[in-house]
CSV table of C-alpha atoms in Angstrom, one decimal:
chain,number,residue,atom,x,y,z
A,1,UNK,CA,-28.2,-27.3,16.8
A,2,UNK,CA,-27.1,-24.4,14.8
A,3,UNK,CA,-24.0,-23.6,16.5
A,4,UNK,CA,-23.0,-27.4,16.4
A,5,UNK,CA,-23.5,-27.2,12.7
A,6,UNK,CA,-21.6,-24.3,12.2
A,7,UNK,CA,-18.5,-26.1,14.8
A,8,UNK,CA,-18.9,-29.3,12.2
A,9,UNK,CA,-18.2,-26.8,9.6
A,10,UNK,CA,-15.1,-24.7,10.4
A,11,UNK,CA,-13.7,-27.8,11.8
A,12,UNK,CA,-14.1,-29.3,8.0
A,13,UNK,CA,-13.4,-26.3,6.6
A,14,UNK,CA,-9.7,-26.8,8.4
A,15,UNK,CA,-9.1,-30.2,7.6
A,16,UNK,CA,-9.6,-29.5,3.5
A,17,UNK,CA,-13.5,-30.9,3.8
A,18,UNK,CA,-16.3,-28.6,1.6
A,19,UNK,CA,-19.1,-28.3,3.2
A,20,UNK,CA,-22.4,-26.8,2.4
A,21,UNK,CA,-24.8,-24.8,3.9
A,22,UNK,CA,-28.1,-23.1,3.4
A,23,UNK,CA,-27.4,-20.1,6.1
A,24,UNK,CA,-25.3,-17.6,4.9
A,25,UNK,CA,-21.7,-17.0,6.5
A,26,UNK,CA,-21.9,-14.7,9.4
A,27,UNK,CA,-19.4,-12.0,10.1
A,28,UNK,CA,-19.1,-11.0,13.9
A,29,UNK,CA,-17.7,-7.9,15.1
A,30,UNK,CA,-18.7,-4.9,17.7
A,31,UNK,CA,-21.4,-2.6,17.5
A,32,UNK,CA,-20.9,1.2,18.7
A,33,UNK,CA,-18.5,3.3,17.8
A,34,UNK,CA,-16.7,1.4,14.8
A,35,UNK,CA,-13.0,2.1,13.4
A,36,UNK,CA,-11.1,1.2,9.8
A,37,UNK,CA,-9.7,-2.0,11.3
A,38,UNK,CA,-12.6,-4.1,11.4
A,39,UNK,CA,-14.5,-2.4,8.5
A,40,UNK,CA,-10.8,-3.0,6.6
A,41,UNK,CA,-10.9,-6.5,8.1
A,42,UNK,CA,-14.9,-7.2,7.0
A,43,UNK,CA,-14.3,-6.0,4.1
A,44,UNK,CA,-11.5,-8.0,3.3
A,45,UNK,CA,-13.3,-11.0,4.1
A,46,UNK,CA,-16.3,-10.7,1.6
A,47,UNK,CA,-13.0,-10.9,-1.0
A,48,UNK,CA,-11.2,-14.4,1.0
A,49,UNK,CA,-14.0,-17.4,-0.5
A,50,UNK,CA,-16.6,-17.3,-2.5
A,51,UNK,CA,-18.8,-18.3,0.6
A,52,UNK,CA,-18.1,-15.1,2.2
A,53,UNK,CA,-18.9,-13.0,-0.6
A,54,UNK,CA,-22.4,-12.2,0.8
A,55,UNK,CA,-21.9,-12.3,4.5
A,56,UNK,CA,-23.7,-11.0,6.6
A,57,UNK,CA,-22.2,-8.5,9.2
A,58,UNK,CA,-23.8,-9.3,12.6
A,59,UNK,CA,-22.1,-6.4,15.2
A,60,UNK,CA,-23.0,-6.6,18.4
A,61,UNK,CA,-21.1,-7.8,21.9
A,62,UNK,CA,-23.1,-10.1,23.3
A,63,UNK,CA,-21.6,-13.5,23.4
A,64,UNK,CA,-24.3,-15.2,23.0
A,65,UNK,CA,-24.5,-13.8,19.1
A,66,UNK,CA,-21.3,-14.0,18.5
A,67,UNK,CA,-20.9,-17.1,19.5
A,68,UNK,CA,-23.0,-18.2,16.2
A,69,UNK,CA,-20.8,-16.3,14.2
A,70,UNK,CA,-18.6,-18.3,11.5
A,71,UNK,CA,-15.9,-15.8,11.9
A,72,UNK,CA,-15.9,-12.6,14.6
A,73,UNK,CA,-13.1,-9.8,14.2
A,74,UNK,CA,-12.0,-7.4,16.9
A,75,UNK,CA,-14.2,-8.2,19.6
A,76,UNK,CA,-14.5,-11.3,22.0
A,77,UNK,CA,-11.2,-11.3,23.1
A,78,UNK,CA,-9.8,-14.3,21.5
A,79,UNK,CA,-7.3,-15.0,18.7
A,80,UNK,CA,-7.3,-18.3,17.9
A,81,UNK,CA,-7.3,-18.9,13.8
A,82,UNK,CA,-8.7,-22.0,13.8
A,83,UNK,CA,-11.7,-21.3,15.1
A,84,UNK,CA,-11.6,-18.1,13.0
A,85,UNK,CA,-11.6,-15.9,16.3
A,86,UNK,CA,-9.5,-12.3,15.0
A,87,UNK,CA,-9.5,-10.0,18.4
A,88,UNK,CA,-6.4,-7.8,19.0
A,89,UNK,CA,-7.6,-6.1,22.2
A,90,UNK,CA,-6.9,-8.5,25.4
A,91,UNK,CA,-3.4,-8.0,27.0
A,92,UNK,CA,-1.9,-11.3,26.2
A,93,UNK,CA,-1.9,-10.1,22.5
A,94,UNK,CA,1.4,-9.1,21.2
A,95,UNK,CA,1.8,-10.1,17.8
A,96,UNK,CA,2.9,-8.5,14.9
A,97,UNK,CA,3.6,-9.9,11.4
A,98,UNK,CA,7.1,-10.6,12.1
A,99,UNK,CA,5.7,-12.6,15.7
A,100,UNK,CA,3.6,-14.5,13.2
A,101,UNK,CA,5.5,-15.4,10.6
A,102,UNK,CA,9.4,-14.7,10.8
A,103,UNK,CA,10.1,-13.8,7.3
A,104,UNK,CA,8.2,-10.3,7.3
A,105,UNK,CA,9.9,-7.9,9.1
A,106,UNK,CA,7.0,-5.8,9.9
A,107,UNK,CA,6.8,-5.1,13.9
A,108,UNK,CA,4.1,-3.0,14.5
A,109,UNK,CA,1.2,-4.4,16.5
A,110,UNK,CA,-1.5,-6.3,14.5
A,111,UNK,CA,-5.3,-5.0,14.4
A,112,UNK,CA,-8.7,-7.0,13.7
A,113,UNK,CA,-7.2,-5.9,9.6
A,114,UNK,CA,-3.9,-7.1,10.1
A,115,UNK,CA,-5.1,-10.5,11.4
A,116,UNK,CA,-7.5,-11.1,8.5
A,117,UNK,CA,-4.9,-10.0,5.9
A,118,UNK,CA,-2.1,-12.0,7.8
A,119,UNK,CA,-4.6,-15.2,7.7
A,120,UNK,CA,-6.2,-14.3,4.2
A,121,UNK,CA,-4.1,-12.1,2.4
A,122,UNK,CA,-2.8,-14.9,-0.3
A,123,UNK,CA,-6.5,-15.5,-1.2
A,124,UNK,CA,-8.0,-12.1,-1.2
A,125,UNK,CA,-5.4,-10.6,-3.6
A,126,UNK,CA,-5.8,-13.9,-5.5
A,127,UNK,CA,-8.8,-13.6,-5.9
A,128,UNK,CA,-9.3,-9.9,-6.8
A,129,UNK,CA,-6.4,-10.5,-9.7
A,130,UNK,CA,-7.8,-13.7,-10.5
A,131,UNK,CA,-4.4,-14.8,-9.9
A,132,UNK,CA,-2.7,-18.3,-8.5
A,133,UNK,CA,-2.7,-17.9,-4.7
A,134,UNK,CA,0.8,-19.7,-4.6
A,135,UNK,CA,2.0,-17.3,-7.6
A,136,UNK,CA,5.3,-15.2,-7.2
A,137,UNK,CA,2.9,-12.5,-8.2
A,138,UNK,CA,0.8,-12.5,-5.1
A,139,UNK,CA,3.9,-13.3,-2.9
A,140,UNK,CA,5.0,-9.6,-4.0
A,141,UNK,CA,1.9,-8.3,-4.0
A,142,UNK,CA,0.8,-9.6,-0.5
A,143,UNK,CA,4.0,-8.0,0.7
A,144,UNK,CA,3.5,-4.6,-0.7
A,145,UNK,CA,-0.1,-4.3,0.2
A,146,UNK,CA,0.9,-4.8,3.4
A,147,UNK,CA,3.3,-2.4,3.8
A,148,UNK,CA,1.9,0.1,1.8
A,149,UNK,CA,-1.8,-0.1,2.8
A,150,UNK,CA,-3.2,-2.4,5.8
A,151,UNK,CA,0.1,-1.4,8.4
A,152,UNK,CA,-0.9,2.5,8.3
A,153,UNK,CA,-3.9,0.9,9.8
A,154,UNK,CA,-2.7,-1.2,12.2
A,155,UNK,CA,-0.6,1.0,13.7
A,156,UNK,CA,-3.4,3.9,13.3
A,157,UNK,CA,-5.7,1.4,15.8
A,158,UNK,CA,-2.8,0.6,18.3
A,159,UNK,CA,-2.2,4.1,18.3
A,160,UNK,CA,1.6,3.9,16.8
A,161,UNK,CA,2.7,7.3,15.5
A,162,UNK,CA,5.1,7.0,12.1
A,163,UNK,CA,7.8,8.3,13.8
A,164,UNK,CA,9.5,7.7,17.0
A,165,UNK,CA,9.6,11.5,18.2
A,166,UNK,CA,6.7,13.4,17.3
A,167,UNK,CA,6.5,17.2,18.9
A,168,UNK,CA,6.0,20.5,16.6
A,169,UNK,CA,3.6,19.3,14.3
A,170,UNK,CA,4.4,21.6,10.5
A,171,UNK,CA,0.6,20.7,10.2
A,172,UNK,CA,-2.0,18.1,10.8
A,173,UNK,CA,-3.1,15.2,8.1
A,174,UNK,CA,-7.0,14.8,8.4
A,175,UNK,CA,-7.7,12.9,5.3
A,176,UNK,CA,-6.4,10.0,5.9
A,177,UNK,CA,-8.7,6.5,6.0
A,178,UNK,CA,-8.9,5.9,9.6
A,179,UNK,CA,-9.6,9.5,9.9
A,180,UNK,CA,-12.5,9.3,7.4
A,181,UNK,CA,-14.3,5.9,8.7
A,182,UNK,CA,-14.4,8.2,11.6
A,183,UNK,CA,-16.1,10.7,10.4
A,184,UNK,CA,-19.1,8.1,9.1
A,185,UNK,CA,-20.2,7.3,12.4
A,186,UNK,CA,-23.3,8.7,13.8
A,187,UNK,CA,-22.8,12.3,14.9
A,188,UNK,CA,-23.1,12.8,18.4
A,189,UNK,CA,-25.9,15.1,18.9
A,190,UNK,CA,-27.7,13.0,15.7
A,191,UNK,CA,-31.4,11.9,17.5
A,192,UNK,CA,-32.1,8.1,16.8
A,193,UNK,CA,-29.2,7.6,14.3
A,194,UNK,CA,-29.2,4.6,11.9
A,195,UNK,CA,-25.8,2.6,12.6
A,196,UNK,CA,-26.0,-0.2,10.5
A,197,UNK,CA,-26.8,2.9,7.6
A,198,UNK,CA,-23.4,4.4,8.1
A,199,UNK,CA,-21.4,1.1,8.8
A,200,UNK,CA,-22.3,0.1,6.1
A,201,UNK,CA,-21.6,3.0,4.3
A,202,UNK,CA,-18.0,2.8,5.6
A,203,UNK,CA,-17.7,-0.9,4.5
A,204,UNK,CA,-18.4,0.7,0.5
A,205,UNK,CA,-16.0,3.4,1.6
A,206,UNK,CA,-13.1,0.6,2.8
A,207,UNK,CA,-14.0,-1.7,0.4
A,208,UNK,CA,-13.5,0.5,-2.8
A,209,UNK,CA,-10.2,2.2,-1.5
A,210,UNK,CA,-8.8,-1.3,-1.0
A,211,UNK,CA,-9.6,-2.8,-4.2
A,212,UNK,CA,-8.4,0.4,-5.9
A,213,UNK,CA,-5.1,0.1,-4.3
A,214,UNK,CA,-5.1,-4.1,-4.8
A,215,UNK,CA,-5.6,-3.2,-8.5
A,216,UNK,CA,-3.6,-0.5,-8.9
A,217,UNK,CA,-0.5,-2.4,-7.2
A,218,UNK,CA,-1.2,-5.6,-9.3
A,219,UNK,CA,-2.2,-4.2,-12.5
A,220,UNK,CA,-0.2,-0.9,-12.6
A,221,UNK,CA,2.3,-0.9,-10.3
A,222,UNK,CA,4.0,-4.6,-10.6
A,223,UNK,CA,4.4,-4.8,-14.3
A,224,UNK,CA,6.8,-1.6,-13.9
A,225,UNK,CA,9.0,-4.2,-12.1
A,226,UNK,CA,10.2,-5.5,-15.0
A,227,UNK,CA,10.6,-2.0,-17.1
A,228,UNK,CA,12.5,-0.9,-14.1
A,229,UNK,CA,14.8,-4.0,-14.1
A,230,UNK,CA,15.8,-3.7,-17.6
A,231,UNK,CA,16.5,-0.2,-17.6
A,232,UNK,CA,19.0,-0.6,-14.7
A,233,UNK,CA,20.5,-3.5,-16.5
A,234,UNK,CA,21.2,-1.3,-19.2
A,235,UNK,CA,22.6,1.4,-17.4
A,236,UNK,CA,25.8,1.7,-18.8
A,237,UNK,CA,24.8,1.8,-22.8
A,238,UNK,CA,23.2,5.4,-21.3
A,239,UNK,CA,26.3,6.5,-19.9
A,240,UNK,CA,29.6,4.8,-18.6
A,241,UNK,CA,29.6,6.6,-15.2
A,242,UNK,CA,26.2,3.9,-14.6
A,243,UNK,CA,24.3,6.6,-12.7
A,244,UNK,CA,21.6,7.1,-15.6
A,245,UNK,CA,18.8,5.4,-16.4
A,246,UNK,CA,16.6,5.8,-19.8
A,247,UNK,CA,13.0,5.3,-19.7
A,248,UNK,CA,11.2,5.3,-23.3
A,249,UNK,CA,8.5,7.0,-22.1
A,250,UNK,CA,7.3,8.7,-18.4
A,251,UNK,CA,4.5,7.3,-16.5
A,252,UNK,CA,6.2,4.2,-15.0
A,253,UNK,CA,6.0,4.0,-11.4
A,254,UNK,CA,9.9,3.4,-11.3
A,255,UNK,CA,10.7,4.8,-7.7
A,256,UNK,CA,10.2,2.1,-5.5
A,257,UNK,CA,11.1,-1.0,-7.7
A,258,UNK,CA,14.4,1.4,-8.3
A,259,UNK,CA,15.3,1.1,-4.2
A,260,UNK,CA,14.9,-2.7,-3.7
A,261,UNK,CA,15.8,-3.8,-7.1
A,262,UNK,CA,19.1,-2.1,-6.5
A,263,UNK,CA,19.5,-3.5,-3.7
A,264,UNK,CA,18.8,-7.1,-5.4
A,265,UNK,CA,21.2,-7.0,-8.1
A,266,UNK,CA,23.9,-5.2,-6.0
A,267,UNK,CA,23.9,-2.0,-8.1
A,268,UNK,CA,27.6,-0.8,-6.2
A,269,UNK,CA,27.0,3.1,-7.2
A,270,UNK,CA,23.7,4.3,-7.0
A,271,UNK,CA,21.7,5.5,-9.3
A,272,UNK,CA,21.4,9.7,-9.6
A,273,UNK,CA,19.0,10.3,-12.4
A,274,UNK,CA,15.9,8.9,-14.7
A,275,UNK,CA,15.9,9.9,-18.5
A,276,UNK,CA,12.6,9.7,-19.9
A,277,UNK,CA,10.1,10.5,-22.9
A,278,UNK,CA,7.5,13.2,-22.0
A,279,UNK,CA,5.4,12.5,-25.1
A,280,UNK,CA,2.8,15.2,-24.3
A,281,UNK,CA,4.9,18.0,-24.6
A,282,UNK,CA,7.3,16.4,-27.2
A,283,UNK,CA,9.9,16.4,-25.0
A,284,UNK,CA,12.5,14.7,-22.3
A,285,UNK,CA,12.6,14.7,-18.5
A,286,UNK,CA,15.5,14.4,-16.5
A,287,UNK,CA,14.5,13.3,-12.7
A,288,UNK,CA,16.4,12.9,-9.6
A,289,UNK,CA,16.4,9.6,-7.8
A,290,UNK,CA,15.4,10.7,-4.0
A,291,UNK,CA,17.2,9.3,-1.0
A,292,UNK,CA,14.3,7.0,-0.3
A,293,UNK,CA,11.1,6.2,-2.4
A,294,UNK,CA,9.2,8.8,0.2
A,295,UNK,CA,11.8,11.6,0.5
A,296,UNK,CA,11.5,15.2,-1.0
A,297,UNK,CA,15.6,15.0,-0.5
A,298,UNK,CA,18.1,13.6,-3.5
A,299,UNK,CA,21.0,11.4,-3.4
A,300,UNK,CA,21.5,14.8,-6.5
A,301,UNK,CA,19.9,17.7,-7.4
A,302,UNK,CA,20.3,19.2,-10.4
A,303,UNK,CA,22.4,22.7,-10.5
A,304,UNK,CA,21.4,25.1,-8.2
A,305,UNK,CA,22.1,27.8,-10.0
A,306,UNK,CA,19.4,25.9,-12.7
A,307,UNK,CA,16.3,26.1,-10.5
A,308,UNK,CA,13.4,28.4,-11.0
A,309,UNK,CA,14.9,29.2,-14.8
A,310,UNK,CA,13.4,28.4,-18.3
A,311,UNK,CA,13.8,28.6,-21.9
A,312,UNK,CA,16.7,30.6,-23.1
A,313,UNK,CA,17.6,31.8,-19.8
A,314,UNK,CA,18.2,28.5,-18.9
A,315,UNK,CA,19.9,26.8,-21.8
A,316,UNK,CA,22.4,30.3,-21.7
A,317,UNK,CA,23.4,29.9,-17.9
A,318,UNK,CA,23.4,26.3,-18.2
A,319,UNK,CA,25.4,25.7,-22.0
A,320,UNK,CA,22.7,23.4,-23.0
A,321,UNK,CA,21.0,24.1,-25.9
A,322,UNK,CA,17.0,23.3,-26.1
A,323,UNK,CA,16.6,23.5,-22.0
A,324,UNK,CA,12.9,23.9,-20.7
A,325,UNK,CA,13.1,24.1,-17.2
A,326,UNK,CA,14.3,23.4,-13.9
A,327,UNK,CA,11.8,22.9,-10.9
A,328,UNK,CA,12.5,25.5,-8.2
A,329,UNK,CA,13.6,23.0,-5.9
A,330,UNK,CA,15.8,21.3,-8.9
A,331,UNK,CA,14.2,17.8,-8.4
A,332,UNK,CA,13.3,17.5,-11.9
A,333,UNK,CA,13.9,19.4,-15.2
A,334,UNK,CA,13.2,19.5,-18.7
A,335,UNK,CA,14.6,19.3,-22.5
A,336,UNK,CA,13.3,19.6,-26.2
A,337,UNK,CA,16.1,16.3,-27.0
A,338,UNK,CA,17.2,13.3,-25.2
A,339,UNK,CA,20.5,13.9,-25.7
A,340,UNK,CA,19.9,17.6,-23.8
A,341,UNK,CA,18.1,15.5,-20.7
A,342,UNK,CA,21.2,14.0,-20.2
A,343,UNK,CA,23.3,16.3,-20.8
A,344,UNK,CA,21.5,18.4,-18.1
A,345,UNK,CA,22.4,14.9,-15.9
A,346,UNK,CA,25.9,14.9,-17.0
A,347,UNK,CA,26.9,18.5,-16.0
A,348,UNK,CA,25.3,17.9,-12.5
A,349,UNK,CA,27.2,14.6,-12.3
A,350,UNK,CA,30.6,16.0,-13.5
A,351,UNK,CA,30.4,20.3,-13.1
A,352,UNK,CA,33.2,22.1,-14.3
């Protein structure tokens, strides 16, 4: 009777009918060994409706109990949305976000997370923000989360390395998220562990790291967009050449919004360098724009004959008065005046 109630209900639920309840919403997934995907993806789900907000996590992989589950994630076998079944493992899955939905142009392989966020994502982020689901706000958002947070664990749980040829490792990251959800699951030689204990314990770990980011994206990071934007619209009342941009003050995470808003207004000659207020110290930056928003490489470095100097050393080899410094790898430097930041741009733009 129970699972016929809970059919009658997601079959509402799809067709725009509310229905209530008394039993609480169940979230299926595997027991054993667990991974970031489906702690990402349970997680993520507490944060999609209001109903789900105190789920309860049921893991196991008999049928049987999953079968009663309102919404199971990486285990059963089955996608198929509108029963809210979220498996990536049988072979006929191929799908990516791009297989999904055509307008993404993300293509790697989809996990237990990328399902939920693909299916959910809108709301979630809506609802963290308390923002408009349909808002241009959350369409960017959704977008950057994406690519910027729930891919790296997609393609962590389809075993997709970041690049194509991977051989000579400089050194090993073992920090990462997947890599610590790892590390909470019951130590091997650990006599009658608790493994609801340290799922769970991964769920708080997920859990805060994704709204952290969520937040940080939406309340942080997207109304830079805008900073950004006017500063490049401006760009020629810093200089003529176009290839300087004035910030009034440092802190703005410029880099990224830089890259595709470029790209949007069809900036012709890129951008070299950011000119910005270091408040702190009472003083101006002058930063190079990298290649890409994740490069340590410049489209222009400053001087090389610049890097590793300060102070008077550097304002006498350099002709600029009220230098402070020049990062040894000349990605960034330093003035006491605005107009000797850009100076320090100029002479690197045009050297004699």
């Amino acid at each position: 009777m129970l699972s016929l109630l809970r059919s009658f209900s997601r079959s509402a639920s799809n067709l725009g009918i509310a229905v209530r309840m008394g039993p609480k919403v169940k979230i299926g997934t595997h027991n054993g060994t667990f991974h970031c995907d489906e702690v990402l993806a349970c997680s993520m789900l507490k944060h999609a409706k209001s109903e789900y907000s105190n789920a309860e996590i049921v893991r196991s992989r008999n049928m049987d109990i999953l079968n009663d589950c309102d919404i199971v994630v990486d285990v059963g076998g089955v996608y198929e949305p509108s029963c809210h079944r979220y498996d990536h493992h049988q072979r006929s899955f191929t799908h990516t976000m791009n297989t999904l939905n055509k307008e993404y142009p993300w293509t790697i392989k989809l996990s237990s997370a990328g399902l939920v966020y693909f299916h959910f994502g809108h709301e979630i982020i809506a609802n963290i923000l308390k923002l408009p689901a349909d808002s241009e706000e959350v369409k960017i958002l959704y977008k950057k989360i994406y690519e910027n947070f729930v891919q790296e664990i997609d393609a962590l749980d389809n075993g997709i390395e970041p690049c194509d040829e991977v051989t000579n490792h400089k050194y090993q990251i073992n920090t990462n998220l997947g890599i610590r959800v790892r590390l909470l699951n019951p130590a091997w030689n650990e006599v009658n562990p608790d493994e609801t204990k340290c799922f769970e314990k991964a769920c708080k770990l997920v859990e805060q790291e994704f709204l952290d980011r969520v937040t940080f994206y939406g309340k942080i990071w997207l109304p830079a967009r805008d900073i950004v934007k006017t500063a490049i619209q401006n760009r020629f009342s810093v200089h003529s050449s176009g290839e300087i941009i004035e910030f009034a003050t440092g802190g703005c995470p410029w880099k990224e919004h830089l890259f595709e808003l470029e790209e949007s207004l069809k900036v012709e000659k890129p951008i070299k360098f950011v000119i910005y207020a270091d408040p702190v110290n009472k003083a101006w930056r002058v930063q190079c724009v990298s290649l890409s928003p994740f490069s340590f490489e410049n489209r222009l470095s400053l001087r090389k004959e610049w890097c590793g100097l300060r102070d008077e050393e550097l304002s006498k080899q350099s002709g600029i008065d009220g230098c402070v410094f020049v990062h040894s790898s000349g990605f960034i430097g330093g003035n006491k005046t605005k107009e000797g930041a850009l100076q320090m741009a100029l002479k690197t733009l045009n050297p004699e």
